[in-house]
PDB file of C-alpha atoms in Angstrom:
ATOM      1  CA  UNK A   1      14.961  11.773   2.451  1.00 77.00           C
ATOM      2  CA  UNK A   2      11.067  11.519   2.712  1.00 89.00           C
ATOM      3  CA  UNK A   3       9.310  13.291   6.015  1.00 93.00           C
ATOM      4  CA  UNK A   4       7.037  10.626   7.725  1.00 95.00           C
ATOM      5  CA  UNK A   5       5.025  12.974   9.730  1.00 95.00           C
ATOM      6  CA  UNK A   6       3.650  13.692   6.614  1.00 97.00           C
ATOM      7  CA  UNK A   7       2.357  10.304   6.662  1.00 97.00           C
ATOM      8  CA  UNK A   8      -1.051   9.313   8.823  1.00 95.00           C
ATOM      9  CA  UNK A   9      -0.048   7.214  11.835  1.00 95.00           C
ATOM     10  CA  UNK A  10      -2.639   4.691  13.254  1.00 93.00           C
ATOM     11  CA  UNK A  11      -2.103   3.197  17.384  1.00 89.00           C
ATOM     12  CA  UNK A  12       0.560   2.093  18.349  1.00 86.00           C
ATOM     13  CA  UNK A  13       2.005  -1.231  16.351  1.00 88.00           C
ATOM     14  CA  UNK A  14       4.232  -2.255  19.592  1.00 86.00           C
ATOM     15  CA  UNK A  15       1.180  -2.101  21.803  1.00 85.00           C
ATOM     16  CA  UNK A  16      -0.958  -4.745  22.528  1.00 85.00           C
ATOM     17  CA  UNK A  17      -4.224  -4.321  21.181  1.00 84.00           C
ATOM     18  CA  UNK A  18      -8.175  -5.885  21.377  1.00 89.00           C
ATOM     19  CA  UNK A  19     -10.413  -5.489  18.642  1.00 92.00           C
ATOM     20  CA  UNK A  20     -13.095  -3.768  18.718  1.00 93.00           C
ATOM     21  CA  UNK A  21     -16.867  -3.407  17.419  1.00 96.00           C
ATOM     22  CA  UNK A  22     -16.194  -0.915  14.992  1.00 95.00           C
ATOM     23  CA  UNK A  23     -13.209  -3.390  13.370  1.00 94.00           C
ATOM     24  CA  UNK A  24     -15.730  -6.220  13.214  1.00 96.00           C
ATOM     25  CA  UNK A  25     -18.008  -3.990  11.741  1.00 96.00           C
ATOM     26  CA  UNK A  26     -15.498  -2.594   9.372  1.00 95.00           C
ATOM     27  CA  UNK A  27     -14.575  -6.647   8.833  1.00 96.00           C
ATOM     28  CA  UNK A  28     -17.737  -7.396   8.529  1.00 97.00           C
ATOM     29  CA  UNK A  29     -18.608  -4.899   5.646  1.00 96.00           C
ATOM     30  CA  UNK A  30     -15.178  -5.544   3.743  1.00 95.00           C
ATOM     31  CA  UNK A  31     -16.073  -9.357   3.554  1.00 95.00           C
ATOM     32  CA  UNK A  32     -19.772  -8.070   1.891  1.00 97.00           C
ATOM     33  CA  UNK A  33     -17.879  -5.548  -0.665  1.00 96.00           C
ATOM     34  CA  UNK A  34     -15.657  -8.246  -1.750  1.00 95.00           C
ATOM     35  CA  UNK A  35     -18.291 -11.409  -2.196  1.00 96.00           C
ATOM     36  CA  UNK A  36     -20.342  -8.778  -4.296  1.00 97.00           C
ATOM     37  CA  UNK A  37     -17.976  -7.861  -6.426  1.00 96.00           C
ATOM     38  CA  UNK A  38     -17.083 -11.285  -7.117  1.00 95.00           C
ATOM     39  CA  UNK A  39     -20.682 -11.726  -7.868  1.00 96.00           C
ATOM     40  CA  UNK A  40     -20.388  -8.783 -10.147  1.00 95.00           C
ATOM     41  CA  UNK A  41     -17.601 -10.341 -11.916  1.00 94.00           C
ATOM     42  CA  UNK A  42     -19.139 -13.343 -12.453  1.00 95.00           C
ATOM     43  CA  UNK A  43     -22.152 -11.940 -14.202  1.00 95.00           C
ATOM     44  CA  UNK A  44     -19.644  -9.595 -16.522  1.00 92.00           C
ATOM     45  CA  UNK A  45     -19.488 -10.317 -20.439  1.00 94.00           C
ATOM     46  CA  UNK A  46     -16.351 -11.717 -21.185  1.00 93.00           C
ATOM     47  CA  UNK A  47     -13.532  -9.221 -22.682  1.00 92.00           C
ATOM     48  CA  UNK A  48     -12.395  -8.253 -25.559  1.00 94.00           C
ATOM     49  CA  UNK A  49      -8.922  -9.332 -27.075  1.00 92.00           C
ATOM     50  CA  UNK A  50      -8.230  -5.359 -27.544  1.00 94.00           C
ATOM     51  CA  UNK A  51      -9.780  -4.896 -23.853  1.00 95.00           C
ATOM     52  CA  UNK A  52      -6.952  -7.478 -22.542  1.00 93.00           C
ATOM     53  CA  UNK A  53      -4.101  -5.670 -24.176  1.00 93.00           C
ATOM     54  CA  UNK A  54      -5.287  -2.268 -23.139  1.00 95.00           C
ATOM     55  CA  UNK A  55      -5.805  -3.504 -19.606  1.00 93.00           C
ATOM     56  CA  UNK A  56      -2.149  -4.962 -19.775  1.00 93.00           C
ATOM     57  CA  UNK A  57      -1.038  -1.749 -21.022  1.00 92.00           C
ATOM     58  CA  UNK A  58      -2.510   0.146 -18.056  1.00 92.00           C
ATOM     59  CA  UNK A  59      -1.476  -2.360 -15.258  1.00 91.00           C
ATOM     60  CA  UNK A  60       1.689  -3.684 -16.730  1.00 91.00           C
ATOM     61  CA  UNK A  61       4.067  -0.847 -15.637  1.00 88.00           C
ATOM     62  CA  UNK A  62       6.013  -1.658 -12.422  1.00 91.00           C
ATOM     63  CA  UNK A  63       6.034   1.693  -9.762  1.00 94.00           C
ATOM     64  CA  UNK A  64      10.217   2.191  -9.231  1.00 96.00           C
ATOM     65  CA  UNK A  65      10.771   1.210  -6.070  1.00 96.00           C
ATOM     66  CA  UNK A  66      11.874   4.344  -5.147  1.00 96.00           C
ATOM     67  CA  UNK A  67       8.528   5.600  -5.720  1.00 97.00           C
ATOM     68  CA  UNK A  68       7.006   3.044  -3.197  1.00 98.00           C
ATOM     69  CA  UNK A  69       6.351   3.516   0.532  1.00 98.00           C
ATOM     70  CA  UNK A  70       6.978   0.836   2.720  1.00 98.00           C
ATOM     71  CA  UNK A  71       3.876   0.803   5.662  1.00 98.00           C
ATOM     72  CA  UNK A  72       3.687  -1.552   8.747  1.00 98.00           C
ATOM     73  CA  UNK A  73       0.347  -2.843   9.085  1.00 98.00           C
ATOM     74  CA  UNK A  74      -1.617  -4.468  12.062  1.00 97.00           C
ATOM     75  CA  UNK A  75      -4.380  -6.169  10.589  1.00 97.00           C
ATOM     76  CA  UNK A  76      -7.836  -7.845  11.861  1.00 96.00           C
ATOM     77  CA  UNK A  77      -6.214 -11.238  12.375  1.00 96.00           C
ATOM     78  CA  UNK A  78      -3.729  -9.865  14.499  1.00 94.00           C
ATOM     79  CA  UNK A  79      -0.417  -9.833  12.104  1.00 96.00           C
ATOM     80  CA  UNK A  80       1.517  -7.329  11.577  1.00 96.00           C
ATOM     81  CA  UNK A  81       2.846  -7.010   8.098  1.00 98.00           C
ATOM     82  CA  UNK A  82       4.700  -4.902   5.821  1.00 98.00           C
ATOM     83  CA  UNK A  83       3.347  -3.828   2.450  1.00 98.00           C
ATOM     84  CA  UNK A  84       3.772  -0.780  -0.078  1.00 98.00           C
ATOM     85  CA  UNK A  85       2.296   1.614  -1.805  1.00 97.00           C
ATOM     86  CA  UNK A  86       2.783   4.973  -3.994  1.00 97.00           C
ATOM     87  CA  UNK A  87       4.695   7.480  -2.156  1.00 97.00           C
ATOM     88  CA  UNK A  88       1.456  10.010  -2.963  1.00 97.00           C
ATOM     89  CA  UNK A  89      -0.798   8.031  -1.183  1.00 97.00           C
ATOM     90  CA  UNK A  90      -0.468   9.613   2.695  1.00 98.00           C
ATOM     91  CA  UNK A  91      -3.489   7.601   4.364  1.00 97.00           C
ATOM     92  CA  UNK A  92      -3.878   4.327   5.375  1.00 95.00           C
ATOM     93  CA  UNK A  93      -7.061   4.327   3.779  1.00 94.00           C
ATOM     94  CA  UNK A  94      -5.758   6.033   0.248  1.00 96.00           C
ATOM     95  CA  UNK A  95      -2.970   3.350  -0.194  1.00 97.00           C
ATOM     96  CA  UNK A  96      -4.868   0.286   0.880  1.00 96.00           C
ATOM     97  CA  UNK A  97      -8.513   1.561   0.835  1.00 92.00           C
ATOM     98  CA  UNK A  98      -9.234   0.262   4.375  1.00 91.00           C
ATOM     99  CA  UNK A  99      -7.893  -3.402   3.749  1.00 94.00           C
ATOM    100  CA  UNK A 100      -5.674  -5.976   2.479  1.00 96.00           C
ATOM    101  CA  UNK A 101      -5.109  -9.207   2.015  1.00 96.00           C
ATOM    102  CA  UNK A 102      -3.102 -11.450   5.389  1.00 98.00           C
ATOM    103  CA  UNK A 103       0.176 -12.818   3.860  1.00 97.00           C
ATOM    104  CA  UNK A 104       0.501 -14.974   6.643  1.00 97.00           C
ATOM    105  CA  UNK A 105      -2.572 -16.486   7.474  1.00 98.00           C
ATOM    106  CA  UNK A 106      -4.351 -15.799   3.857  1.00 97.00           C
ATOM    107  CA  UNK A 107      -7.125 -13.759   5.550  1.00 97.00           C
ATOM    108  CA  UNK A 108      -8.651 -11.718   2.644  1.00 96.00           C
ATOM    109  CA  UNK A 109      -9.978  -9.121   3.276  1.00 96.00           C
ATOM    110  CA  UNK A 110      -7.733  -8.375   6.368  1.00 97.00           C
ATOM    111  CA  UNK A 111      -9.267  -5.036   8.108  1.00 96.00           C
ATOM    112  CA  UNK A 112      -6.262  -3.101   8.688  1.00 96.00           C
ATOM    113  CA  UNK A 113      -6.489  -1.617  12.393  1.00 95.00           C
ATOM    114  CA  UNK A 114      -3.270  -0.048  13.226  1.00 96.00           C
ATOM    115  CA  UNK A 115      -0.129   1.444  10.885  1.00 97.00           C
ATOM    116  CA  UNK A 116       2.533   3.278  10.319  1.00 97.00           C
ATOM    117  CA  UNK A 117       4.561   4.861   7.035  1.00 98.00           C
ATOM    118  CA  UNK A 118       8.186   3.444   7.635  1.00 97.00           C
ATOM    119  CA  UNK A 119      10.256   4.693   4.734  1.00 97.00           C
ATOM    120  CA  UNK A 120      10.769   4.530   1.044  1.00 97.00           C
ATOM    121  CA  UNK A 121      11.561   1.123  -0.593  1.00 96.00           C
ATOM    122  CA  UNK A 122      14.854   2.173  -1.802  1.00 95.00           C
ATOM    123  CA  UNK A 123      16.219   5.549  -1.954  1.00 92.00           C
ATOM    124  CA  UNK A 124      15.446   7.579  -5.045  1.00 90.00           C
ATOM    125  CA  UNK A 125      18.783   7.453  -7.528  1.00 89.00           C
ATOM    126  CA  UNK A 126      21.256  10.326  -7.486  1.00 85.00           C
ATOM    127  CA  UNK A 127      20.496  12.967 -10.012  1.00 85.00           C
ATOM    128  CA  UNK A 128      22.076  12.629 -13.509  1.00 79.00           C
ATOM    129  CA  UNK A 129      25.453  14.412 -13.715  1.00 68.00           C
ATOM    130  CA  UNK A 130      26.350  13.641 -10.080  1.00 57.00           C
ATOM    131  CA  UNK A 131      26.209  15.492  -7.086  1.00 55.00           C
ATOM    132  CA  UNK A 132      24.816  18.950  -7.513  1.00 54.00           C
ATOM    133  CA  UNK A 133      25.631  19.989  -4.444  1.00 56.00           C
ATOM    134  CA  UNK A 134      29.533  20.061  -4.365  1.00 56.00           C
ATOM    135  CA  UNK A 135      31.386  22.635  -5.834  1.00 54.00           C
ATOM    136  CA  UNK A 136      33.495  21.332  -8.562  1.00 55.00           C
ATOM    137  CA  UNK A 137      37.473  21.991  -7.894  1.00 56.00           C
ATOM    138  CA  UNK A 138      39.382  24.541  -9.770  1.00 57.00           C
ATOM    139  CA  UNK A 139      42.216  22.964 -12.074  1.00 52.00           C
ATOM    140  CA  UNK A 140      46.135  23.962  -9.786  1.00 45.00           C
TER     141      UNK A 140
END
């Protein structure tokens, strides 16, 4: 079992809540950083067959979900949404870096304003051999 209060807590997601200028700001300045580094991207050399497979390599590995923590988001538009990230990560800001992308209403960056660590997508396996903790029976 995972201990949330290790995990940063942000307002209160049952609460109502008003944005404020410091999330428009923070809105604001997401929408910048992302329209740059499209422009960035744009202006990049194409890559390298041995570039894609390497990058493939690196990104193609799928986190066990039992490695994944599931976090309930308010965002800037107002939804509140679930999404996950590694189990290390204990800030909002170190698993989503300050933003996300809206499932519902596509908003991209979404500022997230408010959130909460809510538990581990599934429960890590049992440990190989069974349960360590019972005491095997002695043979009658």
């Amino acid at each position: 079992m995972v201990d949330l209060t290790e995990y940063e807590q942000r307002g209160g997601l049952e609460t109502p809540f008003e944005l404020t200028k410091k999330h428009q700001r923070a809105q604001e300045e997401s929408g910048r950083i992302r329209e740059h580094a499209h422009r960035l991207a744009q202006q990049a050399p194409p890559l390298q067959p041995g570039q894609v497979s390497e990058l493939s390599r690196l990104l193609g590995h799928r986190t066990p979900p039992h490695e994944l923590m599931r976090w309930r988001l308010r965002l800037y538009c107002g939804h509140v949404v679930e999404k996950t990230s590694h189990n290390t990560h204990k800030t909002l800001h170190s698993a989503f870096t300050g933003s996300t992308r809206c499932p519902e209403c596509e908003l991209d960056p979404a500022t997230i304003v408010d959130g909460e660590a809510i538990g581990l997508a599934e429960e890590p396996p049992a440990p190989a051999g069974g349960d360590t903790d019972q005491v095997p029976l002695a043979d009658v």
